[in-house]
Structures are given as C-alpha cells and as structure tokens.
Amino acid sequence: MNTIFTALLNDEAGFIVSAELVLVATICVLGMIVGLNEVSLNINNELEDVGSAFGCIQQSYCTSGLRGHNAHVSPSSFIDRPDFCIGENDIK
C-alpha cells in the first residue's frame, strides 16, 4: 500500500494537462462574465427603448359632435400631458 501511495505522489504525468485545463477554464469564465455583462446591458437598453415607446404614444383624441334624426352627441376631447420621464435615455 505504501508503494502505491509513493508512486501516486511522485507521478507528475497529468500535471501539465491539469494546469492547461485550469488556464482554459479561467479564460472561459472571464469570457462568460464579460459576455453576460454585455447581454445584461443590451437587454436593459432594449427595455428602456420599449418603455420610451410606450411613453411616447399619443393618447389624445377628439370627436366632433354629431347631430341628426332627433339625436345629438356632444363633442369629446382628451389632452395628453408629458410624462415625468418622457425623454429618451432617462433611465440610467
């Protein structure tokens, strides 16, 4: 048993492969962190664009009154005031 343990302790055949795997894994993890950071930034930018598009929808409408055959509909209107954060790139 002691000879097997000594043989395993002195065996360095897989050392280079292990060091290379650690280096490749570290580079992959760093690349994933940078990539996920960019994905997160782009998703936030797109959601901000969607929010700005909803805020820029004009909601005002106006109908003039109708009259005819003993019926009458009074005119109607609506004014859309600007929202608090209506400009583009307001969310940081």
JSON list of N, CA and C in Angstrom, two decimals, residues 3 12 45 67 72-73 78 92:
[
{"chain": "A", "resi": 3, "resn": "THR", "atom": "N", "xyz": [3.81, 1.57, -1.28]},
{"chain": "A", "resi": 3, "resn": "THR", "atom": "CA", "xyz": [4.45, 1.75, -2.59]},
{"chain": "A", "resi": 3, "resn": "THR", "atom": "C", "xyz": [3.48, 2.38, -3.60]},
{"chain": "A", "resi": 12, "resn": "GLU", "atom": "N", "xyz": [3.85, 12.67, -11.99]},
{"chain": "A", "resi": 12, "resn": "GLU", "atom": "CA", "xyz": [3.57, 14.02, -12.47]},
{"chain": "A", "resi": 12, "resn": "GLU", "atom": "C", "xyz": [3.14, 14.01, -13.92]},
{"chain": "A", "resi": 45, "resn": "ASN", "atom": "N", "xyz": [-30.98, 48.24, -22.23]},
{"chain": "A", "resi": 45, "resn": "ASN", "atom": "CA", "xyz": [-31.17, 49.29, -23.24]},
{"chain": "A", "resi": 45, "resn": "ASN", "atom": "C", "xyz": [-32.44, 49.04, -24.05]},
{"chain": "A", "resi": 67, "resn": "ARG", "atom": "N", "xyz": [-75.07, 65.34, -35.03]},
{"chain": "A", "resi": 67, "resn": "ARG", "atom": "CA", "xyz": [-76.45, 65.74, -34.87]},
{"chain": "A", "resi": 67, "resn": "ARG", "atom": "C", "xyz": [-77.23, 65.23, -36.08]},
{"chain": "A", "resi": 72, "resn": "HIS", "atom": "N", "xyz": [-78.40, 63.63, -30.72]},
{"chain": "A", "resi": 72, "resn": "HIS", "atom": "CA", "xyz": [-77.30, 64.59, -30.57]},
{"chain": "A", "resi": 72, "resn": "HIS", "atom": "C", "xyz": [-76.21, 63.95, -29.71]},
{"chain": "A", "resi": 73, "resn": "VAL", "atom": "N", "xyz": [-74.98, 64.02, -30.18]},
{"chain": "A", "resi": 73, "resn": "VAL", "atom": "CA", "xyz": [-73.83, 63.53, -29.42]},
{"chain": "A", "resi": 73, "resn": "VAL", "atom": "C", "xyz": [-72.91, 64.72, -29.21]},
{"chain": "A", "resi": 78, "resn": "PHE", "atom": "N", "xyz": [-59.56, 64.90, -25.45]},
{"chain": "A", "resi": 78, "resn": "PHE", "atom": "CA", "xyz": [-58.62, 64.46, -24.42]},
{"chain": "A", "resi": 78, "resn": "PHE", "atom": "C", "xyz": [-57.27, 65.04, -24.72]},
{"chain": "A", "resi": 92, "resn": "LYS", "atom": "N", "xyz": [-31.13, 55.40, -16.16]},
{"chain": "A", "resi": 92, "resn": "LYS", "atom": "CA", "xyz": [-29.68, 55.12, -16.11]},
{"chain": "A", "resi": 92, "resn": "LYS", "atom": "C", "xyz": [-29.40, 54.01, -15.15]}
]
